[in-house]
GROMACS .gro file of N, CA and C in nm:
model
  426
    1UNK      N    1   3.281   5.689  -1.346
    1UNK     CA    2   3.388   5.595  -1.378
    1UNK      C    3   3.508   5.611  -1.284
    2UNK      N    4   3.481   5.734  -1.188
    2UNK     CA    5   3.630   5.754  -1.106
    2UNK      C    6   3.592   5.733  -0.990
    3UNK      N    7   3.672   5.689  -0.919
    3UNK     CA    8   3.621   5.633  -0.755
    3UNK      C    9   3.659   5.746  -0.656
    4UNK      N   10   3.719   5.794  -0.706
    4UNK     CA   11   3.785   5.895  -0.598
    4UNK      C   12   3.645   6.008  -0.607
    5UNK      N   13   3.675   6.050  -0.767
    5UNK     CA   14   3.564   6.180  -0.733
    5UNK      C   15   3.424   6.135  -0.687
    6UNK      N   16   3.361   5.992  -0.729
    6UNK     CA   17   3.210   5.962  -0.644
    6UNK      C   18   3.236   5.962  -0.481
    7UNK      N   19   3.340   5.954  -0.478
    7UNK     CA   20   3.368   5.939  -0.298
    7UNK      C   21   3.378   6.097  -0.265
    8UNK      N   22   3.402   6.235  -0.356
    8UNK     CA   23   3.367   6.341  -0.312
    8UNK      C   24   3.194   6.387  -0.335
    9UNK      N   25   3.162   6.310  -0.386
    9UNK     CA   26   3.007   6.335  -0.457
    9UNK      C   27   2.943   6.280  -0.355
   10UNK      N   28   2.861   6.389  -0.220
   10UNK     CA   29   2.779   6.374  -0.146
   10UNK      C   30   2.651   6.290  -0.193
   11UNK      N   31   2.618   6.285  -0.290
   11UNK     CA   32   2.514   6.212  -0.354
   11UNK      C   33   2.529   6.096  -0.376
   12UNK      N   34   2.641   6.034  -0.384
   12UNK     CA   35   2.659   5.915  -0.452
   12UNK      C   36   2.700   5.840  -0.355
   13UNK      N   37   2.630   5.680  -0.324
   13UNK     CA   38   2.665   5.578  -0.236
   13UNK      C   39   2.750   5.447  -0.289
   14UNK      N   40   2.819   5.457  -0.278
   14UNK     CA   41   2.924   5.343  -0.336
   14UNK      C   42   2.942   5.252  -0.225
   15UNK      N   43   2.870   5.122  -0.318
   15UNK     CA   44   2.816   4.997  -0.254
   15UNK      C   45   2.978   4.880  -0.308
   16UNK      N   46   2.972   4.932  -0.440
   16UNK     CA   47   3.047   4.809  -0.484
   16UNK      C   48   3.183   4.913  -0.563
   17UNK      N   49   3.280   4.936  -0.482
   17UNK     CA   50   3.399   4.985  -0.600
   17UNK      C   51   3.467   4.946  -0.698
   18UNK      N   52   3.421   4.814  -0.742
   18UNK     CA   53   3.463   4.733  -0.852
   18UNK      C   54   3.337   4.839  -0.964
   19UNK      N   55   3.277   4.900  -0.953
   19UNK     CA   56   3.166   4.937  -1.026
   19UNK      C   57   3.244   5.098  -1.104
   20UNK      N   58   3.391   5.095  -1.039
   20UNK     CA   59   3.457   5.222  -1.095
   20UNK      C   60   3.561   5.175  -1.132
   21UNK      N   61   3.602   5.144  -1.279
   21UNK     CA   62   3.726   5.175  -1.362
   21UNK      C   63   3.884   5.235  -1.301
   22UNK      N   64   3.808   5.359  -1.263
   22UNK     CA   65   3.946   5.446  -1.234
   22UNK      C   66   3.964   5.497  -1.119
   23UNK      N   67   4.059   5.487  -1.021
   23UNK     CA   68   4.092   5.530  -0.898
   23UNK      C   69   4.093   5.699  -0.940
   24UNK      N   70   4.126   5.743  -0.972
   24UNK     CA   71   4.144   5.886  -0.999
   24UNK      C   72   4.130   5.944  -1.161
   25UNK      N   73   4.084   6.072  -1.149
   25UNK     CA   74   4.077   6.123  -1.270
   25UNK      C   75   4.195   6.113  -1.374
   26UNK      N   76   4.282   6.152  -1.304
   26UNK     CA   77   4.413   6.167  -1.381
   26UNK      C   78   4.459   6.020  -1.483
   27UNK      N   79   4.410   5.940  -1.372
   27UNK     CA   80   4.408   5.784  -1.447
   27UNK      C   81   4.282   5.748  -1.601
   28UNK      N   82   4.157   5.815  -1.569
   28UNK     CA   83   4.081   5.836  -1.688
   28UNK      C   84   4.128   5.931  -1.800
   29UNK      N   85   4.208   6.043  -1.773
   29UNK     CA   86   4.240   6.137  -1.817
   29UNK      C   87   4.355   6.052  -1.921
   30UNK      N   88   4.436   6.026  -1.833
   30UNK     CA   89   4.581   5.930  -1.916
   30UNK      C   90   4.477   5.885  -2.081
   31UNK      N   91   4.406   5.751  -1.960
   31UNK     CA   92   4.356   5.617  -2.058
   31UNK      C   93   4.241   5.697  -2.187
   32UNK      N   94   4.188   5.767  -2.167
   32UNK     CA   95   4.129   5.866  -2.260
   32UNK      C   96   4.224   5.929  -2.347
   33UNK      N   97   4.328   5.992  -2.328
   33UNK     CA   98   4.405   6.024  -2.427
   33UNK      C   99   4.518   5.957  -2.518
   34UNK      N  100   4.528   5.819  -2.471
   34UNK     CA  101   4.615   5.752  -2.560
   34UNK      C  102   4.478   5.669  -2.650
   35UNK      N  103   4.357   5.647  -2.590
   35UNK     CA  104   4.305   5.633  -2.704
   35UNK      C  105   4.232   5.679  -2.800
   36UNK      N  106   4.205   5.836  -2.751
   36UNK     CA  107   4.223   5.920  -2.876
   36UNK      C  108   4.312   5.935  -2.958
   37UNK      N  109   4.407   5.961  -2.882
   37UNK     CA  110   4.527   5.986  -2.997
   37UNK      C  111   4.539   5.856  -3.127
   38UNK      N  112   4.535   5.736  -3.028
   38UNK     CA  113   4.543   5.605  -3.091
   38UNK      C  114   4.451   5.564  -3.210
   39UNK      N  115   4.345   5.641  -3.181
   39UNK     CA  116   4.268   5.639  -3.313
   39UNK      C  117   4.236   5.710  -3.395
   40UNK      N  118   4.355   5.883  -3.359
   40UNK     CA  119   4.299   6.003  -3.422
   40UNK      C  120   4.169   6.035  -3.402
   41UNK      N  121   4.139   6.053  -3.319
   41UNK     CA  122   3.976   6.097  -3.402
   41UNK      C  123   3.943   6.194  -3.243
   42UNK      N  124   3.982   6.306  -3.263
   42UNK     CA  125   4.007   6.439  -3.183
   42UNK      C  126   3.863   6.439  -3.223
   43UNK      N  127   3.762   6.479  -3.074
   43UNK     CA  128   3.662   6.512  -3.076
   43UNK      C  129   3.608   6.701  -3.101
   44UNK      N  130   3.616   6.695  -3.173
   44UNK     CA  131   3.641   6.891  -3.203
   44UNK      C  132   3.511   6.902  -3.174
   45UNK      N  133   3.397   6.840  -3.157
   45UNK     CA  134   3.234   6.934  -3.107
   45UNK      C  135   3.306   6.961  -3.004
   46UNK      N  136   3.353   6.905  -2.925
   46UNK     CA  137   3.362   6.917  -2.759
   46UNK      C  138   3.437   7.065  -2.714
   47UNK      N  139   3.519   7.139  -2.816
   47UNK     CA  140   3.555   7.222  -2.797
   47UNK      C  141   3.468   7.322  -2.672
   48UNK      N  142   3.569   7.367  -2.564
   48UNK     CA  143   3.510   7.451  -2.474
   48UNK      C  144   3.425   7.390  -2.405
   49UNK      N  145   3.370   7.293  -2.407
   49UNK     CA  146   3.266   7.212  -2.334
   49UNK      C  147   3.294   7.057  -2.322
   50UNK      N  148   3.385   7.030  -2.260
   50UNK     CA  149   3.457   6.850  -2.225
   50UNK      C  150   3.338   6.755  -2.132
   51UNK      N  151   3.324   6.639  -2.194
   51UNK     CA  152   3.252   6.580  -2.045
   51UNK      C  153   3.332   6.515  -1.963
   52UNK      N  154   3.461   6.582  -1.948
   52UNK     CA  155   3.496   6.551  -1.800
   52UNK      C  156   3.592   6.702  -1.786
   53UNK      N  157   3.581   6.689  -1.639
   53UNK     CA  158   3.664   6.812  -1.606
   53UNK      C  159   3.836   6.830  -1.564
   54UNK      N  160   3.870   6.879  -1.688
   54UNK     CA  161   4.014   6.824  -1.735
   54UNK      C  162   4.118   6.940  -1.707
   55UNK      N  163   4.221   6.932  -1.648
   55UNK     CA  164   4.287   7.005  -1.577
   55UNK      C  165   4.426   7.040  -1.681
   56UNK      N  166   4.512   7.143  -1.688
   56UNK     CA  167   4.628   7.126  -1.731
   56UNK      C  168   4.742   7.048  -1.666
   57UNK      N  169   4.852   6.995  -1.785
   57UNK     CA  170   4.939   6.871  -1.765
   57UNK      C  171   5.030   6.903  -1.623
   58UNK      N  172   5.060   7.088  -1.640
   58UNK     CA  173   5.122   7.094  -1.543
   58UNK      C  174   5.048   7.091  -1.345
   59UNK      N  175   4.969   7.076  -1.404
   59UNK     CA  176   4.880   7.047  -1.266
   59UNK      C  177   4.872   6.946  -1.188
   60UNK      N  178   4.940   6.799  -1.273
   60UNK     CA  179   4.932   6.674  -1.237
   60UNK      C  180   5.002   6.640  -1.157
   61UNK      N  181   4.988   6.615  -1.045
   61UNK     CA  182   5.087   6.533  -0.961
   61UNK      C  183   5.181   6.609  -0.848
   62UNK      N  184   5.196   6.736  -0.922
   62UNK     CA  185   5.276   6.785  -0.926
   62UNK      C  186   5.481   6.783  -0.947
   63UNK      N  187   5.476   6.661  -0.979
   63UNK     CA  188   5.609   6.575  -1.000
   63UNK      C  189   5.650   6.606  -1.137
   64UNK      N  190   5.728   6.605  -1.209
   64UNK     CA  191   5.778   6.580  -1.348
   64UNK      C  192   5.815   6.427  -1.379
   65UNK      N  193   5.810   6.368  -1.249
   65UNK     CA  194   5.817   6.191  -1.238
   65UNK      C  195   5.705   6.135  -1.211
   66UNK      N  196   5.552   6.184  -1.225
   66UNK     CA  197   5.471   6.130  -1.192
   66UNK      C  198   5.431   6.070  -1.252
   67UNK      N  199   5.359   5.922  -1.276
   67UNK     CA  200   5.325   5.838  -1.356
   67UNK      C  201   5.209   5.874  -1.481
   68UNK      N  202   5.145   5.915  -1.440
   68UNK     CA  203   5.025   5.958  -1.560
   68UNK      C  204   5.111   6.146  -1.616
   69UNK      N  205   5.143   6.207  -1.523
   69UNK     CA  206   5.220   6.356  -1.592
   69UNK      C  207   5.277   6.284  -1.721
   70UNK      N  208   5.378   6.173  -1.691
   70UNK     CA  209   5.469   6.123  -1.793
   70UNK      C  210   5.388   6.077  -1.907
   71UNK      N  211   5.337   6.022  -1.862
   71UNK     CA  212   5.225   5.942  -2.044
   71UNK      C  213   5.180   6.044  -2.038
   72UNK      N  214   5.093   6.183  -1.987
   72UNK     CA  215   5.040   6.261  -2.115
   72UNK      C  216   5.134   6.321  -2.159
   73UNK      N  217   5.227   6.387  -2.099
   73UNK     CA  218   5.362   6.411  -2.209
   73UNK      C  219   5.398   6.358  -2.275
   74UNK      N  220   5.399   6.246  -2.305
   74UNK     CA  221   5.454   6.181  -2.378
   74UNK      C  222   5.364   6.193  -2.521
   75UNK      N  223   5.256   6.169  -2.528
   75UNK     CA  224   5.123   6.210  -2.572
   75UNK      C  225   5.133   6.282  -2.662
   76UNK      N  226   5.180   6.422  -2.540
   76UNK     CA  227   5.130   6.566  -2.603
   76UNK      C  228   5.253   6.566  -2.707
   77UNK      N  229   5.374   6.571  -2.682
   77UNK     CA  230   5.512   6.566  -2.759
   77UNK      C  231   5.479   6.495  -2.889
   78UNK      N  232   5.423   6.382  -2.884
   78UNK     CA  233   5.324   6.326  -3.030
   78UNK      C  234   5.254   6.393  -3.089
   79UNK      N  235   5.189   6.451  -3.013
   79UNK     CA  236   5.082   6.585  -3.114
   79UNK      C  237   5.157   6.679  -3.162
   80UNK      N  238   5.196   6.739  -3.082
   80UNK     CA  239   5.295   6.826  -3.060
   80UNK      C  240   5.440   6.787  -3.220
   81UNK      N  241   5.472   6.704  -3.191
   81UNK     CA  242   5.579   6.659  -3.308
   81UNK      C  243   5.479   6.625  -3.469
   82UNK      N  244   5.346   6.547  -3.467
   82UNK     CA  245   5.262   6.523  -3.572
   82UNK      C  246   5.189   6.708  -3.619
   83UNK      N  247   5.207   6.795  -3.520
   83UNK     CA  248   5.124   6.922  -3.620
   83UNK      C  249   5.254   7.021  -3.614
   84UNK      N  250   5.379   6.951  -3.616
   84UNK     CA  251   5.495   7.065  -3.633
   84UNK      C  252   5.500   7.157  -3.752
   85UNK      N  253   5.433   7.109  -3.841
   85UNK     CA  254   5.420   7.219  -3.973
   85UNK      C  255   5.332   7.315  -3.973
   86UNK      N  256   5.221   7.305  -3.875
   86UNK     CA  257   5.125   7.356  -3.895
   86UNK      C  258   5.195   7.510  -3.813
   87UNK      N  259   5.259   7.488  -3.705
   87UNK     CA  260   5.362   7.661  -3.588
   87UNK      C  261   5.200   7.644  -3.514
   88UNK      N  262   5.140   7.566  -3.426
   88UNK     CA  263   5.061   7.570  -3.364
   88UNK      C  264   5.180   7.632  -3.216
   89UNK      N  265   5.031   7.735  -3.106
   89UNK     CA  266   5.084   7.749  -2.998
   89UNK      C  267   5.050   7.643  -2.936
   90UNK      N  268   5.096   7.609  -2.817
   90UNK     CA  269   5.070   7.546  -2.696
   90UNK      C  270   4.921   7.552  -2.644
   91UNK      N  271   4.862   7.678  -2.630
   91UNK     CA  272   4.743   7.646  -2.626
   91UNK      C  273   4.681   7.600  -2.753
   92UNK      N  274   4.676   7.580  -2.851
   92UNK     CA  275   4.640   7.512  -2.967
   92UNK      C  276   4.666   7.362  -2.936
   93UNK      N  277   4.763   7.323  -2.936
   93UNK     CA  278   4.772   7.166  -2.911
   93UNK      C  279   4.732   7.124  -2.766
   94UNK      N  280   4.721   7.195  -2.692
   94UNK     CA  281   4.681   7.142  -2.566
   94UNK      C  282   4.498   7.132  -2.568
   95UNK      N  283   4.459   7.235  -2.676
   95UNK     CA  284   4.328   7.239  -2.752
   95UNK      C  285   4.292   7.069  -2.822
   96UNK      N  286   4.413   7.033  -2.898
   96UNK     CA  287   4.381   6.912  -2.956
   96UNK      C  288   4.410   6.800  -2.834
   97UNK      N  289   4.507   6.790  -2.762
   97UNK     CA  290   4.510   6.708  -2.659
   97UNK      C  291   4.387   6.723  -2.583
   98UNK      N  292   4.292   6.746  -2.523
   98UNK     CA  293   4.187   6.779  -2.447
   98UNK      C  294   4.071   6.714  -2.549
   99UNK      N  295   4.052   6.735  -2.713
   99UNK     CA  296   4.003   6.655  -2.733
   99UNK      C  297   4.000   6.509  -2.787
  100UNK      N  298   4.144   6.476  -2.796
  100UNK     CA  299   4.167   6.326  -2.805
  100UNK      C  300   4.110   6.268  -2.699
  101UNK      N  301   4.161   6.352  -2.572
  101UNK     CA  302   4.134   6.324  -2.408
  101UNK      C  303   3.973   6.248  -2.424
  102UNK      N  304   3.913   6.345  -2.460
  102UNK     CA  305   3.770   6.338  -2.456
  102UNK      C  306   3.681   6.279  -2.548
  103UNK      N  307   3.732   6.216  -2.652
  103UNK     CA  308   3.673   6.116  -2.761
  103UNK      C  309   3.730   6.001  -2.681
  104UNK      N  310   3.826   5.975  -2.629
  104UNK     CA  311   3.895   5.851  -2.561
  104UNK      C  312   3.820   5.812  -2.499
  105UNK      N  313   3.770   5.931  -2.392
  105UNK     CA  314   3.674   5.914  -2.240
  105UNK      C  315   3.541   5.872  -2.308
  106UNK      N  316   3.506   5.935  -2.387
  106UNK     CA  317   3.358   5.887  -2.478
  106UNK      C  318   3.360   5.752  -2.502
  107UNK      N  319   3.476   5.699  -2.621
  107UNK     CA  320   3.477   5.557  -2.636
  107UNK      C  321   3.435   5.449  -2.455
  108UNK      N  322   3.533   5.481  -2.401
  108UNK     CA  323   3.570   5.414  -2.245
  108UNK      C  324   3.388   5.376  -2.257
  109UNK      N  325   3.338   5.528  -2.239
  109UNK     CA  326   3.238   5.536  -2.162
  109UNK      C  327   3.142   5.432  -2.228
  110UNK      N  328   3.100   5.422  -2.400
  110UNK     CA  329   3.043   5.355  -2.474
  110UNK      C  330   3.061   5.222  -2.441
  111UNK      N  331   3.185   5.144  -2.454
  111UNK     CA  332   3.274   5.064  -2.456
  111UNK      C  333   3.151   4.985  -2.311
  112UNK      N  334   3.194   5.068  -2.180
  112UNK     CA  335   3.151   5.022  -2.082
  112UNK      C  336   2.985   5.019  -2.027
  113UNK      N  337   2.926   5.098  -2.115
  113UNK     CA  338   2.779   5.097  -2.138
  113UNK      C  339   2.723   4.939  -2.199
  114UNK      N  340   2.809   4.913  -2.333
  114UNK     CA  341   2.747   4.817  -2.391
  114UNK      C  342   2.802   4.668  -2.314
  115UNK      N  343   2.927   4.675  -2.305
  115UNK     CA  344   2.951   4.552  -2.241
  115UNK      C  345   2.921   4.523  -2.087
  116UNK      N  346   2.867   4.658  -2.007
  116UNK     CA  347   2.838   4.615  -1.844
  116UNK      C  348   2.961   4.643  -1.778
  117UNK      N  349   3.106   4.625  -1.832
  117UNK     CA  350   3.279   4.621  -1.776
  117UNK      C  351   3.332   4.677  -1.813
  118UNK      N  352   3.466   4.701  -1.775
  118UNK     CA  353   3.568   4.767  -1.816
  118UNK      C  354   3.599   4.646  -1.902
  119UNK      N  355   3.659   4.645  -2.044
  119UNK     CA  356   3.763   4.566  -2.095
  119UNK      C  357   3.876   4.576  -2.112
  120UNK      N  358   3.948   4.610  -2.025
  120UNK     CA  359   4.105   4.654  -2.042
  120UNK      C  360   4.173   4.585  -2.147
  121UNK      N  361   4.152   4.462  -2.177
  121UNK     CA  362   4.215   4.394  -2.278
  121UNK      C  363   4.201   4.402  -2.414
  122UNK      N  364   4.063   4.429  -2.423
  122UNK     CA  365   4.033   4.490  -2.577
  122UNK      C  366   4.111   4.642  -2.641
  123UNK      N  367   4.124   4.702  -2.488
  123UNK     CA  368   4.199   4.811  -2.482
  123UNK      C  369   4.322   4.758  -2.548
  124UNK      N  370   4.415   4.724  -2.470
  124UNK     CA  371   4.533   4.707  -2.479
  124UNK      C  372   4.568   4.611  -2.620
  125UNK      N  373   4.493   4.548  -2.644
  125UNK     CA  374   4.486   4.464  -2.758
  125UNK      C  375   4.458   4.574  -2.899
  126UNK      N  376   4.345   4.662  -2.895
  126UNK     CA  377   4.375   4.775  -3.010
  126UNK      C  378   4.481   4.881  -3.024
  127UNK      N  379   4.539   4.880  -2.865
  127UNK     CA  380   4.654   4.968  -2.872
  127UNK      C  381   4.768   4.881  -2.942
  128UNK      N  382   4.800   4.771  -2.902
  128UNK     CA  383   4.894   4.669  -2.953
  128UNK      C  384   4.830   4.677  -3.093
  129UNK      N  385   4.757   4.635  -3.131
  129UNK     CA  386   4.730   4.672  -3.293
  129UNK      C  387   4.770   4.821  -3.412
  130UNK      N  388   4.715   4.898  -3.300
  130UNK     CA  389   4.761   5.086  -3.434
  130UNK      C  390   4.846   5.153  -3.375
  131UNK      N  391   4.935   5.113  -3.279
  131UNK     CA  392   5.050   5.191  -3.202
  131UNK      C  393   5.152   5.176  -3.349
  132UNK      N  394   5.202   5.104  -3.379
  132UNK     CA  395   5.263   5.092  -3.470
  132UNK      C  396   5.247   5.223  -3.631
  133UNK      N  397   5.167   5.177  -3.669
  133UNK     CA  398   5.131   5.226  -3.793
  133UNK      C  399   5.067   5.422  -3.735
  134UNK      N  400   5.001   5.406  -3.616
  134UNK     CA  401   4.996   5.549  -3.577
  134UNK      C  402   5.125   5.647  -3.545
  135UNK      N  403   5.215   5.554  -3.476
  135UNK     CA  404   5.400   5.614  -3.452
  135UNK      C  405   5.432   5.649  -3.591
  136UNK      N  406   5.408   5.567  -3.715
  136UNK     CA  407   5.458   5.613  -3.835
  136UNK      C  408   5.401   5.690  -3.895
  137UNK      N  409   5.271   5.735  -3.878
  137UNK     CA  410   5.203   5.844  -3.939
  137UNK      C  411   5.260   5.937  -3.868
  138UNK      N  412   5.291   5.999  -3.752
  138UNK     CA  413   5.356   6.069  -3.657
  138UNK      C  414   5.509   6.096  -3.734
  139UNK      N  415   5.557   6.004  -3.717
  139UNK     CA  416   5.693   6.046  -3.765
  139UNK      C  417   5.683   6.077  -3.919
  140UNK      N  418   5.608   6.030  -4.010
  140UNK     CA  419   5.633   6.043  -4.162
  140UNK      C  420   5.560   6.201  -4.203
  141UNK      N  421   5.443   6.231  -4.061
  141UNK     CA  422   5.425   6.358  -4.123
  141UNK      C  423   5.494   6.500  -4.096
  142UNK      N  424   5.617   6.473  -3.986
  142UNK     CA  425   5.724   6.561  -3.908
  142UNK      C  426   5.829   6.589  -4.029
   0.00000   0.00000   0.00000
């Protein structure tokens, strides 16, 4: 689904780059974790074993202004603010961020199996739908 990493993948001949979603990981990485988060549903099998290879936040970009650094912070500060009762460490929520990450990337991947495409719009159209009511579960359980 990432164009960049099949273009490091000696194996792989990329005929048509419309056939990849995402210029870079970090860009799957983002879009995977807002729609985990977006639908709750933290993939916990995946623990210790992700199907994609997912880096820490501070690794990104290396910027604190970088475009995708900023949305997963933003993200994580959501998790991060929704399990404030629980006194989780940092590696604990960065535990649950990794698998929102990765139920997100699952959906994508499903998503784009059955329909042949990316649907960005169906995307953005369910985010426009539970952004709302998910912000208030967030804040009502802080």
């Amino acid at each position: 689904m990432v164009l960049r990493t099949a273009r490091k993948d000696d194996n792989v001949e990329i005929t048509d780059e419309s056939n990849y979603q995402f210029d870079t990981n970090y860009e799957l990485f983002t879009a995977g974790l807002v729609i985990g988060f977006l639908r709750d549903d933290p993939r916990t099998e995946s623990k210790g074993s992700y199907s994609q290879d997912f880096i820490q936040v501070n690794r990104v970009g290396g910027s604190s202004e970088n475009e995708y650094r900023e949305g997963i912070e933003f993200i994580y500060k959501l998790i991060e603010l929704e399990h404030s009762d629980d006194n989780p460490d940092d590696s604990e929520l960065w535990e649950l961020a990794l698998q929102y990450a990765d139920a997100g990337v699952e959906a994508l991947n499903q998503d784009i199996s059955l329909k042949g495409e990316f649907d960005l719009l169906a995307f953005i159209d369910e985010a426009d739908q539970k952004w709302e009511d998910r912000l208030e579960d967030v804040l009502i359980s802080e």
